[in-house]
Amino acid sequence: VYRVEDKEGKNTDINQKIEYLFHPKSIAIVGVSPDTTRVVGGRVFLNALINYDYKGRLYLVNRGGGEVHGLKLYDNVKDIPDTVDYVISAIPATFTPQLLLDCASKGVKAVHIFSAGFSEITDKKGDNLESQIKNIVRQTGIRVIGPNCMGLYYPKTRLTFLPESPTQSGPVGFMAQSGLNSNIAILEGSTRGVYFSKAISYGNACDLNECDFLEYFMHDPETKIIAGYIEGAHDGDRFIKILKEAAAVKPVILYKAGNTDYGAGAVASHTGTLAGSNKVWEGLLKQAGVIQVYSMEELLDAVLPFIYMSPPKEKNLGLIGMGGGGVVQAADECAEAGLRIPPLPLDIRQKLEGIYNSETGASFRNPVDIYWIRSDLTRKAIEAVAEYELFDLLLMQITLFDTGQIWELMVKPCLKAIASLSNEINHRTAISLRSVGEAGFSAIALEEQRALAEAGFAVFPSAARAANAIIKFMDYHQRRGTAADVPALI
Amino acid sequence: VYRVEDKEGKNTDINQKIEYLFHPKSIAIVGVSPDTTRVVGGRVFLNALINYDYKGRLYLVNRGGGEVHGLKLYDNVKDIPDTVDYVISAIPATFTPQLLLDCASKGVKAVHIFSAGFSEITDKKGDNLESQIKNIVRQTGIRVIGPNCMGLYYPKTRLTFLPESPTQSGPVGFMAQSGLNSNIAILEGSTRGVYFSKAISYGNACDLNECDFLEYFMHDPETKIIAGYIEGAHDGDRFIKILKEAAAVKPVILYKAGNTDYGAGAVASHTGTLAGSNKVWEGLLKQAGVIQVYSMEELLDAVLPFIYMSPPKEKNLGLIGMGGGGVVQAADECAEAGLRIPPLPLDIRQKLEGIYNSETGASFRNPVDIYWIRSDLTRKAIEAVAEYELFDLLLMQITLFDTGQIWELMVKPCLKAIASLSNEINHRTAISLRSVGEAGFSAIALEEQRALAEAGFAVFPSAARAANAIIKFMDYHQRRGTAADVPALI
């Protein structure tokens, strides 16, 4: 469904322009100090690539020579006795134009400029340096990612900027004008079962920009969902045109930052980008069919249903919980978001009473407040609720905390039972999983969250966030008339 | 400031009625199975009290006799050869009226009924049983907490219902119609530096109810801030009257659940309470001077500034961050909430440039995107920003993730530097601390959160949640005209 049937996989211009960036046979990192106590600068990328087991050939460049990790430090990129596909530059901004000229004469195809100190600074020197880079790009044909960014993440070729990157690939193509937000997407994503085809942190975007990356993702067969953090557009008309085309063929989820005057000021200081009017952006994104979100947290939330759920036809929710107060809050939050929570019919309520050998019928009305004491009963109860044909979707509200034996002997096996249910109901079930309490237990709870995601469930930190994401997911499919029979991606 | 000068500590009726509940010299738990594989029912309380090192005398009751943990199981509460101050009942609802009669004849002062199966169930039998209990209360003078609740938490006498309860006391008195939400408040609170004078989970409230507990907290010298989760009011007129009185002398923060029709339905199933109209409640709470919140998460957020911060006079924020994308999001979120982020004057910006020997002036404008590489510089930079007399408050936006050596050698020492700053600036500084990534690291990040709270900072999971809580805190003091010179509690 999210396929560009007539375009996908073809060697379009944009494919040629971007695709090779992700497949460098050799990389040179420029600006790696031989001082082993230094952990920033070029070291960030060296450590990341070594840790992530980058499969290509790795070269290091630093004026003055020496050796790091048994790798020779070349004085200049031109001294490397091999072809160099891709260069990561962590040298001061001032020296960057000369490096680009050296790279061009060496035959390097693309340079990722990590260094800051360009158009984002108040000093005119920054603007001048960025102009020089643009000129060199025009004159030599070399391509630039950045400056002021973290560059590329591609699990398949073990390309990364993060030492602890997930090795698993996924359906989401992510682009961001922020390195931090790229880290957040990749790391937070992995605990929630959101994995990436590719991620691109592109900073000031003085050459390749959001238009290029968006167009690339639109055609990329590995990317089924496009998500991005943008601070503005470097070529507004082209961006809107490509956004429309991309949103027509794949879900596009965008966090456009700098919504407020103060946020726009922060954007100018961050990447030197003009944030533009919030009202105008909201209109444009809506018109283009883009799903707009307002934080990195919401971005990941919004992606989840597109991976794990098939779109509910209507808004009738079966709400299953653990503990009255939690269920009440979840009911309020789901209702606020626009979901309906219609009562279960008598026969299913009686079935639940039978399962628990219980007389407390009220808590089986919907919301259904079941007892998390025996995994076989939890499984049966959820199956009984899921049987009701009026329910378009289910939500489980679960709060984890350390209750000693109750956690070990009762709640934990119930979570396992839910994971084992997955093939039957996971595509129409969201889970709100909250954990409270001390550090040791929070790690246990995060492992449970990961296990539920691995079992194919969309897991959220609260019912409010689940409901918000699901409503956006439903609106998207309703707008397109595709709610009827879209399968989940996973 | 939050003192009831003319009432506090006096032996009012309500003090006499409630205070002794927290000081039982002996407790009997009724309904403790001798089967050691059972972990629910009366065992919950037995394990909790033993684990928490309850200092009084503990007796167990179970028909059929036997022994548990070396403690004899008495057939009937009347057989216990000692006075019994307080009884926790975990026997089926049906047997509860007889137990109450036995307790009354034994001279027990109060019974906490954990068991469910009363007015919250659809069966009329539940209503009948609850009526019988009310009659026994009237006839015998015995007092009841519950039914359908977790009871009392009081660190000073080691009274609890949670095996892993924090032993530290604090300024917050908490009452809740939900056991789960009491657990959440206590456990989640402790990781954020929110500790409790007392907490009361009171369920269906067939005898002692929210009016009694609220009135008690109003007079309790150990309680400086009152927080609660309520599903409705059992005596509306009295509740509103006491609310007004309480809110006049201490901050009262309430989460009134059942805001939506579906939520109100869930409330009825949970504690048999009439939720009432949301509009009416909003008006009443506002009029009474109560700070209304809409989730347990927001409740804890709202409590924090009352403990850790002195009220900012105006809304001028100095925003200090780590990483451009995070700072931009924080700026947007703070501005959305109504805070202002005015630019730093040139002299302080130059000072920051001097500290970092840096030319990138733009990122020091405000928001201030500092480098978290050397703890001494981080400390100096924050001090420089804090110097600006226009700033009424500071917010630090910090995102933690595993960057290996950078985390160990740079970021972690910077967090320590912030903690050491505390005495100078913590009362006007909020911290938004987010951690992303794998389970092991989440535990590390939670320990850092706890350390910052221990250093006297109000720590929130996002800038949006920090700003929301701070605005509520400011509104409260503005309304009362007390914004000028209220010190933080801690």
JSON list of C-alpha atoms in Angstrom, two decimals, chain A residues 36-37 39-40 44 47 116-117 120-123 125 162-164 178 180-181 183-184 187-188 191 229 231 255-260 262-267 269-270 278 294-297 322-329 331-333 335-336 339-342 349 359-363 365 367 369 373 399 401-406 409-410 434-440 442-443 446-447 450 461-462, chain B residues 36-37 39-40 44 47 116-117 120-123 125 162-164 178 180-181 183-184 187-188 191 229 231 255-260 262-270 278 294-297 322-329 331-333 335-336 339-342 349 359-363 365 367 369 373 399 401-406 409-410 434-440 442-443 446-447 450 461-462:
[
{"chain": "A", "resi": 36, "resn": "THR", "atom": "CA", "xyz": [43.75, 9.25, 23.11]},
{"chain": "A", "resi": 37, "resn": "THR", "atom": "CA", "xyz": [42.21, 11.23, 25.99]},
{"chain": "A", "resi": 39, "resn": "VAL", "atom": "CA", "xyz": [36.77, 11.75, 22.82]},
{"chain": "A", "resi": 40, "resn": "VAL", "atom": "CA", "xyz": [35.09, 14.44, 20.73]},
{"chain": "A", "resi": 44, "resn": "VAL", "atom": "CA", "xyz": [33.09, 10.46, 17.70]},
{"chain": "A", "resi": 47, "resn": "ASN", "atom": "CA", "xyz": [34.58, 5.19, 17.71]},
{"chain": "A", "resi": 116, "resn": "ALA", "atom": "CA", "xyz": [29.88, 23.95, 13.18]},
{"chain": "A", "resi": 117, "resn": "GLY", "atom": "CA", "xyz": [30.78, 27.63, 12.75]},
{"chain": "A", "resi": 120, "resn": "GLU", "atom": "CA", "xyz": [24.36, 29.43, 12.11]},
{"chain": "A", "resi": 121, "resn": "ILE", "atom": "CA", "xyz": [26.78, 31.81, 13.91]},
{"chain": "A", "resi": 122, "resn": "THR", "atom": "CA", "xyz": [26.22, 35.54, 14.19]},
{"chain": "A", "resi": 123, "resn": "ASP", "atom": "CA", "xyz": [29.66, 36.40, 12.87]},
{"chain": "A", "resi": 125, "resn": "LYS", "atom": "CA", "xyz": [32.72, 34.88, 8.79]},
{"chain": "A", "resi": 162, "resn": "LEU", "atom": "CA", "xyz": [26.42, 6.60, 17.22]},
{"chain": "A", "resi": 163, "resn": "PRO", "atom": "CA", "xyz": [28.53, 3.93, 18.93]},
{"chain": "A", "resi": 164, "resn": "GLU", "atom": "CA", "xyz": [25.45, 2.11, 20.29]},
{"chain": "A", "resi": 178, "resn": "SER", "atom": "CA", "xyz": [19.30, 18.11, 14.22]},
{"chain": "A", "resi": 180, "resn": "LEU", "atom": "CA", "xyz": [20.40, 15.23, 18.73]},
{"chain": "A", "resi": 181, "resn": "ASN", "atom": "CA", "xyz": [16.96, 14.52, 17.32]},
{"chain": "A", "resi": 183, "resn": "ASN", "atom": "CA", "xyz": [20.03, 10.22, 18.04]},
{"chain": "A", "resi": 184, "resn": "ILE", "atom": "CA", "xyz": [16.69, 10.37, 19.83]},
{"chain": "A", "resi": 187, "resn": "LEU", "atom": "CA", "xyz": [17.80, 5.17, 20.20]},
{"chain": "A", "resi": 188, "resn": "GLU", "atom": "CA", "xyz": [14.32, 5.81, 21.53]},
{"chain": "A", "resi": 191, "resn": "THR", "atom": "CA", "xyz": [13.14, 0.54, 22.52]},
{"chain": "A", "resi": 229, "resn": "TYR", "atom": "CA", "xyz": [12.45, 16.96, 11.84]},
{"chain": "A", "resi": 231, "resn": "GLU", "atom": "CA", "xyz": [13.44, 23.72, 10.99]},
{"chain": "A", "resi": 255, "resn": "TYR", "atom": "CA", "xyz": [7.89, 17.73, 13.05]},
{"chain": "A", "resi": 256, "resn": "LYS", "atom": "CA", "xyz": [8.31, 21.32, 11.86]},
{"chain": "A", "resi": 257, "resn": "ALA", "atom": "CA", "xyz": [10.08, 23.09, 14.72]},
{"chain": "A", "resi": 258, "resn": "GLY", "atom": "CA", "xyz": [10.24, 26.78, 15.43]},
{"chain": "A", "resi": 259, "resn": "ASN", "atom": "CA", "xyz": [6.47, 27.12, 15.80]},
{"chain": "A", "resi": 260, "resn": "THR", "atom": "CA", "xyz": [6.69, 30.07, 18.15]},
{"chain": "A", "resi": 262, "resn": "TYR", "atom": "CA", "xyz": [11.07, 32.11, 20.51]},
{"chain": "A", "resi": 263, "resn": "GLY", "atom": "CA", "xyz": [11.36, 28.71, 18.84]},
{"chain": "A", "resi": 264, "resn": "ALA", "atom": "CA", "xyz": [12.04, 30.43, 15.51]},
{"chain": "A", "resi": 265, "resn": "GLY", "atom": "CA", "xyz": [14.82, 32.40, 17.19]},
{"chain": "A", "resi": 266, "resn": "ALA", "atom": "CA", "xyz": [16.29, 29.16, 18.49]},
{"chain": "A", "resi": 267, "resn": "VAL", "atom": "CA", "xyz": [16.11, 27.70, 14.98]},
{"chain": "A", "resi": 269, "resn": "SER", "atom": "CA", "xyz": [20.78, 30.10, 16.15]},
{"chain": "A", "resi": 270, "resn": "HIS", "atom": "CA", "xyz": [20.82, 26.37, 15.55]},
{"chain": "A", "resi": 278, "resn": "ASN", "atom": "CA", "xyz": [3.67, 28.60, 11.85]},
{"chain": "A", "resi": 294, "resn": "TYR", "atom": "CA", "xyz": [4.92, 18.84, 17.51]},
{"chain": "A", "resi": 295, "resn": "SER", "atom": "CA", "xyz": [7.70, 17.02, 19.31]},
{"chain": "A", "resi": 296, "resn": "MET", "atom": "CA", "xyz": [10.14, 14.15, 18.85]},
{"chain": "A", "resi": 297, "resn": "GLU", "atom": "CA", "xyz": [8.07, 12.14, 21.33]},
{"chain": "A", "resi": 322, "resn": "MET", "atom": "CA", "xyz": [-4.87, -3.24, 35.21]},
{"chain": "A", "resi": 323, "resn": "GLY", "atom": "CA", "xyz": [-6.12, -1.31, 38.22]},
{"chain": "A", "resi": 324, "resn": "GLY", "atom": "CA", "xyz": [-9.14, 0.95, 38.51]},
{"chain": "A", "resi": 325, "resn": "GLY", "atom": "CA", "xyz": [-7.43, 4.33, 38.71]},
{"chain": "A", "resi": 326, "resn": "GLY", "atom": "CA", "xyz": [-5.30, 3.62, 35.68]},
{"chain": "A", "resi": 327, "resn": "VAL", "atom": "CA", "xyz": [-8.29, 2.43, 33.70]},
{"chain": "A", "resi": 328, "resn": "VAL", "atom": "CA", "xyz": [-10.31, 5.53, 34.60]},
{"chain": "A", "resi": 329, "resn": "GLN", "atom": "CA", "xyz": [-7.50, 7.83, 33.47]},
{"chain": "A", "resi": 331, "resn": "ALA", "atom": "CA", "xyz": [-10.85, 6.03, 29.58]},
{"chain": "A", "resi": 332, "resn": "ASP", "atom": "CA", "xyz": [-10.82, 9.79, 30.03]},
{"chain": "A", "resi": 333, "resn": "GLU", "atom": "CA", "xyz": [-7.77, 10.20, 27.82]},
{"chain": "A", "resi": 335, "resn": "ALA", "atom": "CA", "xyz": [-12.52, 9.73, 25.14]},
{"chain": "A", "resi": 336, "resn": "GLU", "atom": "CA", "xyz": [-10.83, 13.16, 25.06]},
{"chain": "A", "resi": 339, "resn": "LEU", "atom": "CA", "xyz": [-12.44, 7.36, 20.71]},
{"chain": "A", "resi": 340, "resn": "ARG", "atom": "CA", "xyz": [-15.66, 5.66, 21.82]},
{"chain": "A", "resi": 341, "resn": "ILE", "atom": "CA", "xyz": [-15.76, 3.04, 24.59]},
{"chain": "A", "resi": 342, "resn": "PRO", "atom": "CA", "xyz": [-19.07, 1.23, 24.10]},
{"chain": "A", "resi": 349, "resn": "ARG", "atom": "CA", "xyz": [-19.33, -9.97, 30.31]},
{"chain": "A", "resi": 359, "resn": "GLU", "atom": "CA", "xyz": [-19.27, -11.70, 40.70]},
{"chain": "A", "resi": 360, "resn": "THR", "atom": "CA", "xyz": [-17.84, -8.25, 40.17]},
{"chain": "A", "resi": 361, "resn": "GLY", "atom": "CA", "xyz": [-19.56, -7.73, 36.84]},
{"chain": "A", "resi": 362, "resn": "ALA", "atom": "CA", "xyz": [-19.16, -3.98, 36.75]},
{"chain": "A", "resi": 363, "resn": "SER", "atom": "CA", "xyz": [-15.47, -4.03, 36.04]},
{"chain": "A", "resi": 365, "resn": "ARG", "atom": "CA", "xyz": [-18.38, -3.51, 31.30]},
{"chain": "A", "resi": 367, "resn": "PRO", "atom": "CA", "xyz": [-13.32, -0.49, 30.30]},
{"chain": "A", "resi": 369, "resn": "ASP", "atom": "CA", "xyz": [-10.45, -4.10, 34.55]},
{"chain": "A", "resi": 373, "resn": "ILE", "atom": "CA", "xyz": [-2.85, -12.92, 38.40]},
{"chain": "A", "resi": 399, "resn": "THR", "atom": "CA", "xyz": [1.31, -0.03, 34.85]},
{"chain": "A", "resi": 401, "resn": "PHE", "atom": "CA", "xyz": [6.03, -1.50, 39.38]},
{"chain": "A", "resi": 402, "resn": "ASP", "atom": "CA", "xyz": [7.99, -3.65, 41.74]},
{"chain": "A", "resi": 403, "resn": "THR", "atom": "CA", "xyz": [5.61, -5.69, 43.85]},
{"chain": "A", "resi": 404, "resn": "GLY", "atom": "CA", "xyz": [8.13, -8.42, 44.52]},
{"chain": "A", "resi": 405, "resn": "GLN", "atom": "CA", "xyz": [6.53, -11.83, 44.17]},
{"chain": "A", "resi": 406, "resn": "ILE", "atom": "CA", "xyz": [3.37, -10.48, 42.55]},
{"chain": "A", "resi": 409, "resn": "LEU", "atom": "CA", "xyz": [4.83, -14.79, 39.69]},
{"chain": "A", "resi": 410, "resn": "MET", "atom": "CA", "xyz": [1.80, -13.01, 38.27]},
{"chain": "A", "resi": 434, "resn": "ARG", "atom": "CA", "xyz": [3.97, 2.83, 32.09]},
{"chain": "A", "resi": 435, "resn": "SER", "atom": "CA", "xyz": [6.56, 1.88, 34.67]},
{"chain": "A", "resi": 436, "resn": "VAL", "atom": "CA", "xyz": [7.10, 3.63, 37.96]},
{"chain": "A", "resi": 437, "resn": "GLY", "atom": "CA", "xyz": [9.68, 3.29, 40.68]},
{"chain": "A", "resi": 438, "resn": "GLU", "atom": "CA", "xyz": [13.34, 2.72, 41.15]},
{"chain": "A", "resi": 439, "resn": "ALA", "atom": "CA", "xyz": [16.09, 2.47, 38.59]},
{"chain": "A", "resi": 440, "resn": "GLY", "atom": "CA", "xyz": [16.62, -1.29, 38.65]},
{"chain": "A", "resi": 442, "resn": "SER", "atom": "CA", "xyz": [12.84, 0.70, 35.17]},
{"chain": "A", "resi": 443, "resn": "ALA", "atom": "CA", "xyz": [15.39, -1.34, 33.24]},
{"chain": "A", "resi": 446, "resn": "LEU", "atom": "CA", "xyz": [12.00, -1.29, 29.43]},
{"chain": "A", "resi": 447, "resn": "GLU", "atom": "CA", "xyz": [12.95, -4.86, 28.50]},
{"chain": "A", "resi": 450, "resn": "ARG", "atom": "CA", "xyz": [10.90, -4.08, 23.96]},
{"chain": "A", "resi": 461, "resn": "PRO", "atom": "CA", "xyz": [3.96, 5.48, 27.38]},
{"chain": "A", "resi": 462, "resn": "SER", "atom": "CA", "xyz": [0.39, 6.57, 28.07]},
{"chain": "B", "resi": 36, "resn": "THR", "atom": "CA", "xyz": [3.01, -19.96, 51.03]},
{"chain": "B", "resi": 37, "resn": "THR", "atom": "CA", "xyz": [2.57, -20.07, 47.25]},
{"chain": "B", "resi": 39, "resn": "VAL", "atom": "CA", "xyz": [1.03, -13.97, 47.14]},
{"chain": "B", "resi": 40, "resn": "VAL", "atom": "CA", "xyz": [-2.19, -11.98, 46.96]},
{"chain": "B", "resi": 44, "resn": "VAL", "atom": "CA", "xyz": [0.16, -8.33, 50.14]},
{"chain": "B", "resi": 47, "resn": "ASN", "atom": "CA", "xyz": [4.82, -8.91, 52.98]},
{"chain": "B", "resi": 116, "resn": "ALA", "atom": "CA", "xyz": [-13.76, -5.55, 46.75]},
{"chain": "B", "resi": 117, "resn": "GLY", "atom": "CA", "xyz": [-17.29, -6.72, 45.96]},
{"chain": "B", "resi": 120, "resn": "GLU", "atom": "CA", "xyz": [-18.80, -0.91, 42.91]},
{"chain": "B", "resi": 121, "resn": "ILE", "atom": "CA", "xyz": [-20.30, -4.17, 41.56]},
{"chain": "B", "resi": 122, "resn": "THR", "atom": "CA", "xyz": [-23.50, -4.32, 39.52]},
{"chain": "B", "resi": 123, "resn": "ASP", "atom": "CA", "xyz": [-25.05, -6.98, 41.74]},
{"chain": "B", "resi": 125, "resn": "LYS", "atom": "CA", "xyz": [-25.64, -7.81, 46.93]},
{"chain": "B", "resi": 162, "resn": "LEU", "atom": "CA", "xyz": [3.80, -1.57, 49.21]},
{"chain": "B", "resi": 163, "resn": "PRO", "atom": "CA", "xyz": [6.81, -3.81, 49.88]},
{"chain": "B", "resi": 164, "resn": "GLU", "atom": "CA", "xyz": [9.22, -1.36, 48.20]},
{"chain": "B", "resi": 178, "resn": "SER", "atom": "CA", "xyz": [-7.44, 4.39, 43.70]},
{"chain": "B", "resi": 180, "resn": "LEU", "atom": "CA", "xyz": [-2.95, 1.93, 41.79]},
{"chain": "B", "resi": 181, "resn": "ASN", "atom": "CA", "xyz": [-2.73, 5.70, 41.72]},
{"chain": "B", "resi": 183, "resn": "ASN", "atom": "CA", "xyz": [1.27, 3.28, 44.25]},
{"chain": "B", "resi": 184, "resn": "ILE", "atom": "CA", "xyz": [2.11, 5.51, 41.31]},
{"chain": "B", "resi": 187, "resn": "LEU", "atom": "CA", "xyz": [6.88, 5.12, 43.66]},
{"chain": "B", "resi": 188, "resn": "GLU", "atom": "CA", "xyz": [7.08, 7.60, 40.82]},
{"chain": "B", "resi": 191, "resn": "THR", "atom": "CA", "xyz": [12.31, 9.01, 41.71]},
{"chain": "B", "resi": 229, "resn": "TYR", "atom": "CA", "xyz": [-7.05, 11.69, 43.09]},
{"chain": "B", "resi": 231, "resn": "GLU", "atom": "CA", "xyz": [-13.57, 10.17, 41.39]},
{"chain": "B", "resi": 255, "resn": "TYR", "atom": "CA", "xyz": [-6.96, 15.17, 39.82]},
{"chain": "B", "resi": 256, "resn": "LYS", "atom": "CA", "xyz": [-10.72, 14.77, 39.47]},
{"chain": "B", "resi": 257, "resn": "ALA", "atom": "CA", "xyz": [-11.16, 11.72, 37.22]},
{"chain": "B", "resi": 258, "resn": "GLY", "atom": "CA", "xyz": [-14.19, 10.76, 35.18]},
{"chain": "B", "resi": 259, "resn": "ASN", "atom": "CA", "xyz": [-14.13, 13.93, 33.09]},
{"chain": "B", "resi": 260, "resn": "THR", "atom": "CA", "xyz": [-15.74, 12.33, 30.08]},
{"chain": "B", "resi": 262, "resn": "TYR", "atom": "CA", "xyz": [-16.78, 7.14, 29.27]},
{"chain": "B", "resi": 263, "resn": "GLY", "atom": "CA", "xyz": [-14.48, 8.06, 32.15]},
{"chain": "B", "resi": 264, "resn": "ALA", "atom": "CA", "xyz": [-17.52, 8.60, 34.38]},
{"chain": "B", "resi": 265, "resn": "GLY", "atom": "CA", "xyz": [-18.71, 5.11, 33.44]},
{"chain": "B", "resi": 266, "resn": "ALA", "atom": "CA", "xyz": [-15.32, 3.71, 34.39]},
{"chain": "B", "resi": 267, "resn": "VAL", "atom": "CA", "xyz": [-15.55, 5.54, 37.72]},
{"chain": "B", "resi": 268, "resn": "ALA", "atom": "CA", "xyz": [-18.91, 3.96, 38.51]},
{"chain": "B", "resi": 269, "resn": "SER", "atom": "CA", "xyz": [-17.44, 0.51, 37.83]},
{"chain": "B", "resi": 270, "resn": "HIS", "atom": "CA", "xyz": [-14.36, 1.26, 39.89]},
{"chain": "B", "resi": 278, "resn": "ASN", "atom": "CA", "xyz": [-17.01, 17.88, 34.39]},
{"chain": "B", "resi": 294, "resn": "TYR", "atom": "CA", "xyz": [-5.82, 15.83, 34.50]},
{"chain": "B", "resi": 295, "resn": "SER", "atom": "CA", "xyz": [-3.57, 12.84, 35.02]},
{"chain": "B", "resi": 296, "resn": "MET", "atom": "CA", "xyz": [-1.34, 11.26, 37.65]},
{"chain": "B", "resi": 297, "resn": "GLU", "atom": "CA", "xyz": [1.67, 12.38, 35.62]},
{"chain": "B", "resi": 322, "resn": "MET", "atom": "CA", "xyz": [22.27, 20.45, 25.30]},
{"chain": "B", "resi": 323, "resn": "GLY", "atom": "CA", "xyz": [21.95, 20.05, 21.55]},
{"chain": "B", "resi": 324, "resn": "GLY", "atom": "CA", "xyz": [20.22, 22.31, 19.06]},
{"chain": "B", "resi": 325, "resn": "GLY", "atom": "CA", "xyz": [17.16, 20.20, 18.22]},
{"chain": "B", "resi": 326, "resn": "GLY", "atom": "CA", "xyz": [16.34, 19.65, 21.87]},
{"chain": "B", "resi": 327, "resn": "VAL", "atom": "CA", "xyz": [16.73, 23.34, 22.63]},
{"chain": "B", "resi": 328, "resn": "VAL", "atom": "CA", "xyz": [14.46, 24.32, 19.75]},
{"chain": "B", "resi": 329, "resn": "GLN", "atom": "CA", "xyz": [11.73, 21.92, 20.93]},
{"chain": "B", "resi": 331, "resn": "ALA", "atom": "CA", "xyz": [11.85, 26.83, 23.32]},
{"chain": "B", "resi": 332, "resn": "ASP", "atom": "CA", "xyz": [8.66, 26.06, 21.40]},
{"chain": "B", "resi": 333, "resn": "GLU", "atom": "CA", "xyz": [7.16, 24.18, 24.33]},
{"chain": "B", "resi": 335, "resn": "ALA", "atom": "CA", "xyz": [6.67, 29.63, 24.60]},
{"chain": "B", "resi": 336, "resn": "GLU", "atom": "CA", "xyz": [3.46, 27.65, 23.96]},
{"chain": "B", "resi": 339, "resn": "LEU", "atom": "CA", "xyz": [6.87, 31.73, 29.14]},
{"chain": "B", "resi": 340, "resn": "ARG", "atom": "CA", "xyz": [9.05, 34.41, 27.57]},
{"chain": "B", "resi": 341, "resn": "ILE", "atom": "CA", "xyz": [12.62, 33.72, 26.40]},
{"chain": "B", "resi": 342, "resn": "PRO", "atom": "CA", "xyz": [14.23, 37.18, 26.11]},
{"chain": "B", "resi": 349, "resn": "ARG", "atom": "CA", "xyz": [27.02, 36.44, 25.68]},
{"chain": "B", "resi": 359, "resn": "GLU", "atom": "CA", "xyz": [33.13, 32.31, 18.16]},
{"chain": "B", "resi": 360, "resn": "THR", "atom": "CA", "xyz": [29.72, 30.74, 17.76]},
{"chain": "B", "resi": 361, "resn": "GLY", "atom": "CA", "xyz": [27.90, 33.60, 19.42]},
{"chain": "B", "resi": 362, "resn": "ALA", "atom": "CA", "xyz": [24.46, 32.73, 18.12]},
{"chain": "B", "resi": 363, "resn": "SER", "atom": "CA", "xyz": [23.97, 29.72, 20.33]},
{"chain": "B", "resi": 365, "resn": "ARG", "atom": "CA", "xyz": [21.60, 34.24, 22.64]},
{"chain": "B", "resi": 367, "resn": "PRO", "atom": "CA", "xyz": [18.16, 29.67, 24.38]},
{"chain": "B", "resi": 369, "resn": "ASP", "atom": "CA", "xyz": [23.09, 25.85, 23.73]},
{"chain": "B", "resi": 373, "resn": "ILE", "atom": "CA", "xyz": [32.26, 18.73, 27.66]},
{"chain": "B", "resi": 399, "resn": "THR", "atom": "CA", "xyz": [18.89, 14.58, 26.93]},
{"chain": "B", "resi": 401, "resn": "PHE", "atom": "CA", "xyz": [21.91, 8.67, 26.00]},
{"chain": "B", "resi": 402, "resn": "ASP", "atom": "CA", "xyz": [24.76, 6.25, 25.86]},
{"chain": "B", "resi": 403, "resn": "THR", "atom": "CA", "xyz": [27.66, 7.82, 23.99]},
{"chain": "B", "resi": 404, "resn": "GLY", "atom": "CA", "xyz": [30.24, 5.66, 25.70]},
{"chain": "B", "resi": 405, "resn": "GLN", "atom": "CA", "xyz": [33.26, 7.74, 26.70]},
{"chain": "B", "resi": 406, "resn": "ILE", "atom": "CA", "xyz": [31.52, 11.05, 26.03]},
{"chain": "B", "resi": 409, "resn": "LEU", "atom": "CA", "xyz": [34.06, 11.55, 30.76]},
{"chain": "B", "resi": 410, "resn": "MET", "atom": "CA", "xyz": [32.01, 14.60, 29.86]},
{"chain": "B", "resi": 434, "resn": "ARG", "atom": "CA", "xyz": [14.96, 12.92, 29.11]},
{"chain": "B", "resi": 435, "resn": "SER", "atom": "CA", "xyz": [16.79, 9.66, 28.57]},
{"chain": "B", "resi": 436, "resn": "VAL", "atom": "CA", "xyz": [16.64, 7.56, 25.47]},
{"chain": "B", "resi": 437, "resn": "GLY", "atom": "CA", "xyz": [17.97, 4.16, 24.57]},
{"chain": "B", "resi": 438, "resn": "GLU", "atom": "CA", "xyz": [18.50, 0.75, 26.01]},
{"chain": "B", "resi": 439, "resn": "ALA", "atom": "CA", "xyz": [17.44, -0.62, 29.37]},
{"chain": "B", "resi": 440, "resn": "GLY", "atom": "CA", "xyz": [20.80, -0.56, 31.13]},
{"chain": "B", "resi": 442, "resn": "SER", "atom": "CA", "xyz": [17.71, 3.99, 31.42]},
{"chain": "B", "resi": 443, "resn": "ALA", "atom": "CA", "xyz": [18.56, 2.79, 34.93]},
{"chain": "B", "resi": 446, "resn": "LEU", "atom": "CA", "xyz": [17.05, 7.42, 36.46]},
{"chain": "B", "resi": 447, "resn": "GLU", "atom": "CA", "xyz": [19.80, 7.48, 39.10]},
{"chain": "B", "resi": 450, "resn": "ARG", "atom": "CA", "xyz": [17.21, 11.09, 41.50]},
{"chain": "B", "resi": 461, "resn": "PRO", "atom": "CA", "xyz": [10.53, 14.50, 31.78]},
{"chain": "B", "resi": 462, "resn": "SER", "atom": "CA", "xyz": [10.06, 17.26, 29.20]}
]
